[in-house]
C-alpha positions as CSV (number, residue, x, y, z in Angstrom):
1,M,-9.0,-32.2,7.8
2,T,-5.9,-32.3,5.6
3,A,-3.3,-29.3,5.7
4,V,-2.8,-27.7,2.3
5,A,0.8,-27.1,1.5
6,R,1.6,-23.3,0.7
7,T,2.2,-22.6,-2.9
8,D,2.2,-18.7,-2.8
9,L,4.1,-15.9,-1.2
10,M,1.7,-15.1,1.3
11,P,2.8,-16.9,4.3
12,N,0.3,-14.8,6.9
13,R,-2.6,-16.8,5.5
14,F,-4.9,-19.4,6.9
15,V,-4.5,-23.1,5.9
16,R,-7.3,-25.3,6.8
17,G,-6.0,-27.9,9.5
18,E,-3.4,-25.7,11.1
19,A,-5.4,-24.2,14.1
20,P,-8.7,-25.4,15.6
21,L,-11.7,-23.4,14.9
22,D,-15.1,-23.0,16.7
23,P,-18.4,-24.3,14.7
24,T,-19.4,-20.8,13.5
25,R,-16.1,-20.1,11.8
26,E,-15.7,-23.8,10.5
27,A,-19.2,-23.4,8.7
28,L,-18.4,-19.6,7.5
29,I,-15.1,-21.3,5.9
30,D,-17.2,-24.0,4.4
31,R,-19.8,-21.5,2.8
32,R,-16.8,-19.3,1.4
33,E,-15.2,-22.5,-0.3
34,R,-18.3,-23.6,-2.0
35,V,-19.2,-20.1,-3.5
36,L,-16.1,-17.8,-3.2
37,G,-13.5,-20.0,-5.1
38,A,-9.9,-20.9,-4.3
39,G,-8.3,-17.3,-5.3
40,Y,-9.2,-15.5,-2.1
41,R,-7.1,-15.8,1.1
42,L,-7.8,-15.4,4.7
43,L,-5.5,-13.5,7.0
44,Y,-3.7,-15.3,10.2
45,R,-3.5,-19.0,11.2
46,E,-6.7,-18.7,12.9
47,P,-9.0,-16.1,11.0
48,V,-11.2,-13.4,12.6
49,H,-14.6,-12.9,12.4
50,F,-15.6,-9.1,12.5
51,V,-19.1,-7.6,12.6
52,R,-18.4,-4.0,13.3
53,A,-15.6,-1.3,13.5
54,E,-15.1,2.1,14.7
55,N,-11.8,4.2,14.7
56,M,-8.8,2.3,15.4
57,Y,-10.9,-0.9,16.1
58,L,-12.4,-3.8,14.4
59,F,-14.8,-5.7,16.7
60,G,-15.2,-9.6,16.5
61,S,-18.4,-11.6,16.6
62,N,-18.0,-12.1,20.2
63,G,-17.5,-8.2,20.9
64,D,-13.5,-8.5,21.4
65,A,-11.8,-5.2,20.1
66,Y,-8.8,-5.9,17.9
67,L,-6.6,-2.7,17.2
68,D,-5.8,-2.3,13.6
69,F,-2.2,-1.4,13.1
70,Y,-2.3,-2.7,9.6
71,N,-5.1,-1.4,7.7
72,N,-4.1,1.8,5.6
73,V,-7.5,1.6,3.6
74,P,-9.7,3.4,6.5
75,S,-6.9,6.1,6.5
76,L,-8.8,8.4,8.7
77,G,-10.0,5.2,11.0
78,H,-12.8,2.8,10.6
79,C,-16.4,4.2,9.5
80,H,-15.4,7.9,10.4
81,P,-18.6,9.7,11.2
82,E,-18.0,12.4,8.7
83,V,-17.0,10.4,5.7
84,V,-20.1,8.3,6.3
85,A,-22.4,11.1,6.7
86,A,-20.7,12.6,3.5
87,I,-21.5,9.5,1.5
88,S,-25.0,9.1,2.9
89,A,-26.0,12.8,2.2
90,Q,-24.8,12.4,-1.3
91,A,-26.2,9.1,-2.3
92,A,-29.5,10.5,-0.7
93,R,-29.4,13.4,-3.3
94,L,-27.7,12.5,-6.5
95,N,-25.5,10.0,-7.8
96,I,-24.1,10.4,-11.5
97,N,-21.0,9.8,-13.3
98,T,-18.5,11.8,-15.0
99,R,-20.4,12.2,-18.3
100,Y,-22.7,14.7,-16.8
101,L,-21.7,18.5,-15.6
102,D,-21.4,18.6,-12.1
103,E,-19.6,21.0,-9.5
104,T,-18.8,18.2,-6.8
105,V,-15.9,16.5,-8.9
106,L,-14.5,19.7,-10.1
107,E,-14.1,21.0,-6.5
108,Y,-12.6,18.1,-5.5
109,A,-10.4,17.8,-8.5
110,E,-9.1,21.4,-7.8
111,S,-8.2,20.6,-4.4
112,L,-6.5,17.4,-4.9
113,V,-4.3,18.9,-7.7
114,A,-3.4,21.7,-5.4
115,T,-1.5,19.1,-3.1
116,F,0.7,18.2,-6.2
117,P,3.5,20.1,-7.8
118,D,2.5,22.8,-10.2
119,E,3.6,20.7,-13.2
120,I,1.0,18.0,-12.2
121,D,-2.4,19.6,-12.8
122,R,-4.5,17.0,-14.6
123,V,-6.6,14.1,-12.9
124,M,-8.5,11.1,-14.1
125,F,-10.7,8.9,-11.8
126,T,-10.8,5.3,-11.3
127,C,-12.3,3.0,-8.9
128,T,-9.2,1.2,-7.6
129,G,-5.2,1.4,-7.1
130,S,-5.1,-1.6,-9.9
131,E,-7.2,0.3,-12.4
132,S,-5.0,3.5,-11.7
133,N,-1.9,1.7,-12.5
134,D,-3.6,0.1,-15.5
135,L,-4.5,3.5,-16.6
136,A,-1.0,4.7,-16.2
137,L,0.7,2.3,-18.1
138,R,-2.0,2.7,-21.0
139,I,-1.0,6.5,-20.7
140,A,2.7,6.0,-20.7
141,R,2.6,3.7,-23.5
142,H,0.9,6.0,-25.8
143,V,3.3,8.8,-25.0
144,T,6.2,7.0,-25.6
145,G,5.4,4.5,-28.1
146,G,7.3,1.9,-26.1
147,T,6.2,-1.0,-24.0
148,G,8.9,-1.8,-21.5
149,I,8.4,-1.5,-17.9
150,I,10.8,-1.2,-14.8
151,V,9.6,-2.2,-11.4
152,S,11.5,-3.2,-8.1
153,R,12.2,-7.0,-7.5
154,H,9.2,-7.5,-5.3
155,A,6.7,-4.9,-6.5
156,Y,3.0,-4.9,-6.1
157,H,1.0,-2.9,-8.3
158,G,-2.2,-4.6,-9.0
159,T,-4.4,-7.5,-10.1
160,S,-5.6,-6.6,-13.7
161,A,-4.0,-8.5,-16.6
162,S,-1.6,-5.5,-17.3
163,T,-0.6,-4.7,-13.6
164,A,-0.3,-8.4,-12.6
165,E,2.4,-8.9,-15.1
166,I,4.3,-6.3,-13.5
167,S,3.9,-7.4,-9.7
168,P,6.4,-9.8,-8.9
169,N,5.0,-9.9,-5.5
170,L,2.1,-12.1,-6.6
171,G,4.4,-15.1,-7.1
172,G,5.6,-17.4,-9.4
173,A,2.4,-18.7,-10.8
174,V,1.7,-15.0,-12.1
175,K,4.2,-14.6,-15.1
176,L,5.7,-11.3,-15.5
177,G,5.4,-10.0,-19.0
178,A,8.6,-10.2,-21.5
179,H,8.7,-6.6,-21.6
180,V,9.1,-6.2,-18.0
181,R,12.4,-5.8,-16.0
182,T,13.0,-6.2,-12.2
183,I,15.5,-4.2,-10.5
184,P,16.5,-4.4,-6.5
185,V,16.1,-1.8,-4.0
186,P,19.1,-0.8,-2.5
187,G,18.2,-1.3,0.9
188,A,16.6,-4.6,0.5
189,V,20.2,-5.6,-0.7
190,S,22.1,-4.2,1.9
191,V,23.8,-1.3,-0.1
192,P,25.2,1.2,1.9
193,E,23.1,4.6,2.1
194,D,25.9,6.7,0.6
195,D,25.8,4.4,-2.6
196,A,22.2,3.9,-3.0
197,A,21.1,6.8,-5.2
198,A,24.4,5.7,-7.7
199,F,23.2,2.0,-7.4
200,L,19.7,2.4,-8.0
201,E,20.4,4.5,-11.3
202,G,23.0,1.9,-12.5
203,K,20.4,-0.5,-12.2
204,V,17.6,1.6,-14.0
205,K,20.2,2.2,-16.7
206,E,21.2,-1.6,-17.0
207,A,17.4,-2.5,-17.4
208,M,16.8,0.2,-19.9
209,M,19.8,-1.0,-21.8
210,D,18.5,-4.7,-21.5
211,L,14.9,-3.8,-22.9
212,D,16.5,-2.0,-25.7
213,R,19.1,-4.8,-26.5
214,H,15.7,-7.1,-26.9
215,G,14.1,-4.5,-29.0
216,V,11.7,-3.2,-26.7
217,R,11.3,0.8,-25.8
218,T,11.0,1.7,-22.2
219,A,7.9,3.1,-21.4
220,A,8.2,3.7,-17.9
221,F,9.6,3.0,-14.4
222,V,7.0,2.3,-12.0
223,A,7.7,2.5,-8.3
224,D,5.7,2.6,-5.0
225,T,7.5,5.4,-3.5
226,I,8.2,3.7,0.0
227,F,8.7,0.2,-1.8
228,S,6.5,-1.3,1.0
229,S,6.5,-4.6,-0.6
230,D,10.1,-4.9,-0.8
231,G,10.3,-4.4,2.8
232,V,10.0,-0.5,3.2
233,H,12.7,1.6,2.2
234,T,12.6,5.2,2.6
235,D,16.3,6.1,3.2
236,P,18.5,8.1,2.4
237,H,15.7,10.6,1.2
238,G,16.3,11.5,-2.5
239,Y,18.0,8.5,-3.3
240,L,15.1,7.7,-6.4
241,A,16.2,11.2,-7.7
242,P,19.0,10.1,-10.0
243,A,17.2,7.0,-11.3
244,V,14.1,9.1,-12.2
245,D,16.1,11.6,-14.1
246,A,17.8,9.1,-16.1
247,V,14.3,7.5,-17.1
248,Q,13.0,11.0,-17.9
249,K,16.2,11.8,-20.0
250,A,15.7,8.5,-21.8
251,G,12.2,9.7,-23.2
252,A,10.3,7.2,-20.7
253,L,8.0,8.3,-17.9
254,F,8.3,8.0,-14.2
255,I,5.1,6.7,-12.7
256,A,5.0,7.3,-8.8
257,D,2.6,4.6,-7.2
258,E,1.2,6.5,-4.0
259,V,-1.6,4.1,-3.1
260,Q,0.2,2.9,0.1
261,P,2.5,6.0,0.9
262,G,0.3,8.6,0.0
263,F,-2.2,10.9,1.6
264,G,-0.2,12.0,4.4
265,R,1.0,8.9,5.6
266,M,4.5,9.9,5.5
267,G,4.0,12.8,7.7
268,R,6.8,15.0,6.7
269,A,5.1,14.9,3.0
270,M,1.8,14.5,1.5
271,W,3.2,12.2,-1.2
272,G,5.9,9.6,-1.0
273,F,8.0,11.1,-3.9
274,D,8.0,14.5,-2.2
275,L,10.8,12.7,0.2
276,H,12.8,12.3,-2.7
277,G,12.7,15.9,-4.6
278,I,11.3,14.7,-7.9
279,V,8.3,15.5,-9.9
280,P,6.7,12.2,-11.7
281,D,5.1,12.1,-14.7
282,L,2.0,10.5,-13.6
283,V,1.1,9.4,-10.0
284,T,-1.3,6.7,-9.0
285,L,-3.7,6.7,-5.9
286,G,-6.0,4.5,-4.6
287,K,-7.2,2.7,-1.1
288,P,-7.1,5.7,1.5
289,M,-8.4,8.3,-0.9
290,G,-12.1,7.3,0.1
291,N,-11.5,5.8,3.5
292,G,-13.0,2.5,2.2
293,Y,-15.2,3.6,-0.4
294,P,-13.7,2.5,-3.5
295,I,-12.2,5.4,-5.5
296,G,-8.8,6.0,-7.4
297,A,-6.9,8.1,-9.6
298,V,-4.3,9.1,-11.9
299,V,-2.9,12.4,-11.7
300,G,-0.4,13.6,-14.1
301,K,1.1,16.3,-16.1
302,Q,-1.1,17.9,-18.7
303,R,0.9,16.9,-21.9
304,Y,0.7,13.1,-21.0
305,V,-3.0,13.2,-19.8
306,D,-4.2,15.7,-22.3
307,G,-2.3,13.8,-25.1
308,F,-3.7,10.5,-24.4
309,G,-7.3,11.8,-23.7
310,A,-7.3,13.3,-27.0
311,V,-7.2,10.1,-29.1
312,A,-8.2,7.6,-26.3
313,R,-11.1,8.4,-24.5
314,Y,-11.6,7.0,-21.1
315,F,-14.5,6.4,-18.8
316,N,-15.6,4.1,-16.3
317,T,-19.2,4.3,-14.9
318,Q,-18.4,3.8,-11.5
319,S,-15.3,6.1,-11.4
320,G,-15.7,9.6,-10.4
321,T,-19.4,9.3,-9.2
322,T,-20.7,12.0,-7.0
323,V,-20.8,9.7,-4.0
324,A,-17.1,8.5,-4.6
325,I,-16.1,12.2,-4.9
326,A,-18.1,13.2,-1.7
327,A,-16.2,10.3,0.3
328,A,-12.9,11.4,-1.3
329,H,-13.7,15.0,-0.7
330,A,-14.3,14.3,3.1
331,V,-11.3,12.5,3.7
332,L,-9.0,15.4,2.0
333,R,-10.9,18.1,4.0
334,I,-10.7,16.2,7.5
335,L,-7.0,15.1,6.7
336,M,-6.1,18.9,6.3
337,R,-8.2,20.4,9.1
338,D,-7.4,17.9,11.6
339,R,-3.5,18.0,10.8
340,L,-3.1,14.5,10.5
341,M,0.2,14.7,9.0
342,E,1.5,16.4,12.1
343,N,0.0,13.5,13.9
344,A,1.5,10.8,11.7
345,V,5.2,12.5,12.3
346,A,4.5,12.6,16.2
347,R,3.2,9.2,16.5
348,G,5.6,7.8,14.1
349,K,8.6,8.9,16.0
350,E,6.9,7.4,19.2
351,L,6.3,4.0,17.6
352,V,10.1,4.0,16.0
353,E,11.6,5.0,19.6
354,G,9.6,2.4,21.2
355,L,10.5,-0.3,18.7
356,N,14.2,0.5,18.9
357,S,14.2,0.3,22.6
358,M,12.9,-3.1,22.1
359,R,15.8,-4.1,20.1
360,D,17.2,-7.1,21.5
361,D,20.9,-7.6,19.6
362,G,18.5,-8.8,16.6
363,R,17.4,-11.8,18.0
364,V,13.7,-10.8,17.2
365,I,13.7,-7.2,16.5
366,G,16.1,-5.9,14.0
367,D,16.3,-2.7,11.3
368,V,13.7,-0.5,12.1
369,R,12.8,1.7,8.9
370,G,10.1,3.8,7.5
371,Q,8.7,7.3,7.4
372,G,5.5,8.7,9.7
373,L,3.1,6.0,10.2
374,F,4.6,3.4,7.8
375,I,7.2,1.2,9.5
376,G,9.2,-1.9,8.5
377,V,10.7,-4.1,11.3
378,S,13.3,-7.0,10.1
379,V,12.8,-9.9,12.3
380,G,15.4,-12.6,13.3
381,A,19.2,-12.6,13.5
382,A,21.1,-12.0,10.3
383,E,23.2,-15.3,10.5
384,T,19.9,-17.3,10.5
385,S,18.4,-18.9,7.4
386,N,15.5,-17.3,5.3
387,A,13.3,-20.1,6.4
388,E,13.8,-19.3,10.2
389,R,13.3,-15.4,9.9
390,R,10.2,-15.9,8.0
391,Q,8.9,-18.4,10.6
392,L,9.9,-15.9,13.2
393,A,7.9,-13.3,11.7
394,L,5.0,-15.5,11.3
395,D,4.9,-16.9,14.8
396,L,5.3,-12.9,16.1
397,V,2.3,-11.7,13.9
398,N,0.2,-14.6,14.8
399,A,1.0,-14.2,18.5
400,L,0.0,-10.5,18.1
401,R,-3.3,-11.4,16.6
402,Q,-3.9,-13.8,19.7
403,R,-3.4,-10.4,21.7
404,K,-6.1,-8.8,19.3
405,V,-3.6,-6.4,17.5
406,L,-3.3,-6.9,13.6
407,I,-0.4,-6.3,11.3
408,S,1.1,-8.2,8.6
409,L,4.2,-9.0,6.5
410,C,6.4,-7.7,3.6
411,G,9.8,-8.2,1.8
412,A,11.1,-10.6,-0.4
413,N,11.5,-13.2,2.4
414,E,8.3,-12.0,4.3
415,D,10.3,-11.6,7.2
416,T,9.3,-7.6,7.7
417,L,6.8,-6.4,10.1
418,K,4.6,-4.1,8.1
419,I,3.1,-1.6,10.5
420,R,0.7,0.7,8.9
421,P,-2.0,1.9,11.3
422,P,-4.7,4.5,10.4
423,I,-3.1,7.9,10.4
424,V,-5.7,9.0,13.1
425,C,-3.5,6.9,15.6
426,S,-3.1,8.5,19.0
427,S,-0.2,7.9,21.7
428,E,-2.3,5.5,23.6
429,H,-2.8,3.2,20.7
430,V,1.0,3.4,20.2
431,A,1.8,2.4,23.7
432,M,-0.9,-0.5,23.6
433,F,0.7,-1.8,20.6
434,L,4.2,-1.7,21.9
435,D,3.1,-3.2,25.1
436,R,1.5,-6.2,23.2
437,L,4.4,-6.5,20.8
438,K,6.7,-6.9,23.7
439,A,4.6,-9.6,25.1
440,S,4.5,-11.5,21.9
441,M,8.1,-11.2,21.4
442,D,8.6,-12.6,24.9
443,E,6.2,-15.5,23.8
444,V,8.0,-16.5,20.4
445,S,11.7,-16.1,21.8
446,T,11.3,-18.4,24.4
C-alpha cells in the first residue's frame, strides 16, 4: 500500500498505509473507497469500527469501550433512552411536516424561544447546522440588500455552497467568496485580554470598509461564539460586544452560530453569545439539538424573520417534522430537568483544574482555555515550529485513541486539543480522561 500525501487541513485523519490494520477493517475501508468516494475522511491514524453506543461510551467491534470526550452531537450522551423513546413513540404515532397544523411543533418552538432574549422570538426549523447558516445568510442578504460576509480567519460554518465559501477551515481547495472577508480572533493572535474588544472591533470595521471600497455592502458578521475552529477562545467575556455593536450600527446583522457552543455546553449560559452580553439578530442551531437526530433551526428577531418570510417562503420536507421535534423537545426537557448546565460548570471546573495541574512548562500542555464542557488546550512549547507543535498534538490525540479516549484537534495550526464531551459527563469520566491523558503525555514526550 502507498501512503497518500495530506492535502487538506485535517491532520487527524486516516491515511492508508500509515498504520497496520486487521483484515476486517481493511475490507471495510476497501468497500468505503469503492462506494462512498474520496470526499469522506476517517478519524485517527488507526480508524475505529464502532457497533453500538451508550451514554459516554462508544463500543468497538471487539467489545472495547471508548470514552467519548469529543462528540457534542449526542449532547445528552449516546442513545439516551428518553430521547430514543420519544423518537420511537412519535414515529409510531404521526410524522408530518410543518405544512400541517400540529401542536407538537408549537409547544417546542415556544419552549425553545423562551431560552432566548425577549427580542428573539421567531424560529424556522432546518435539518442541519449547515442549512441553518445557509438560511440565515439568505435572511441577512434580504434584509440588508448586501452580500458581504465577515467571518473569523479559521471559521467553519457548513458545507453547502454558500456556507462553504465562508468556511476557511475547509482548506485552500474550497475557495472563499469574493464577498467574504476574514478577521483574526484576538486570542488566536496573542492579543492581550485588555485589548481584545478594541482589537476585534477594529478588525470588523476594517473588513466593512474594505467591502465598501470594493462596492460590496456588508450583510452580516457571522461568528461561532466560542470560536471553536480558531482554537476555542472565550475570554474575556464581553469582548465580542463592541464589534457586534459596530456591525449593527452599520445596518448589517450579527449571526451567532451556536451549533457548537449552544444548548447549555457553556454551563454559565445557555448560549455562547450570553457570555458577551449581546443580542444577536439571528442565531443558528444544529448538532446537539436532537441528540443525534438531524434537526437545526434559525432563531431570530421578528422583523427580520417575518420580513424575509413575507416575500420568500421557506420549507423543507424533513425540517421540523413531528419526529424531529419530539427528539428536540426531549433534549430540551432533559437538559433543564437534570440541571445539566450546572453539571457542565462543575465538570468543566474539574477538567480545567486537572489540565492546569498537568502543565509541564509548556513542553506538552500549554494554555488551557474555554468554558464549561468545551475546552481548548494549546500543545507544545512556543519556541517550537508550527510543524513540530502540530505533530505533537497529532501524536497525543492518537496516543489517547490507543488508550480508548476520543478527542480531536482545532485551531489554525491544528495544534489545539479540542475537548468537548457530552454534557452528562461525570467526575468519574473526567478523572478517567485526565489519567489517560497523563499516560499519553508521558508516551509522546519520551
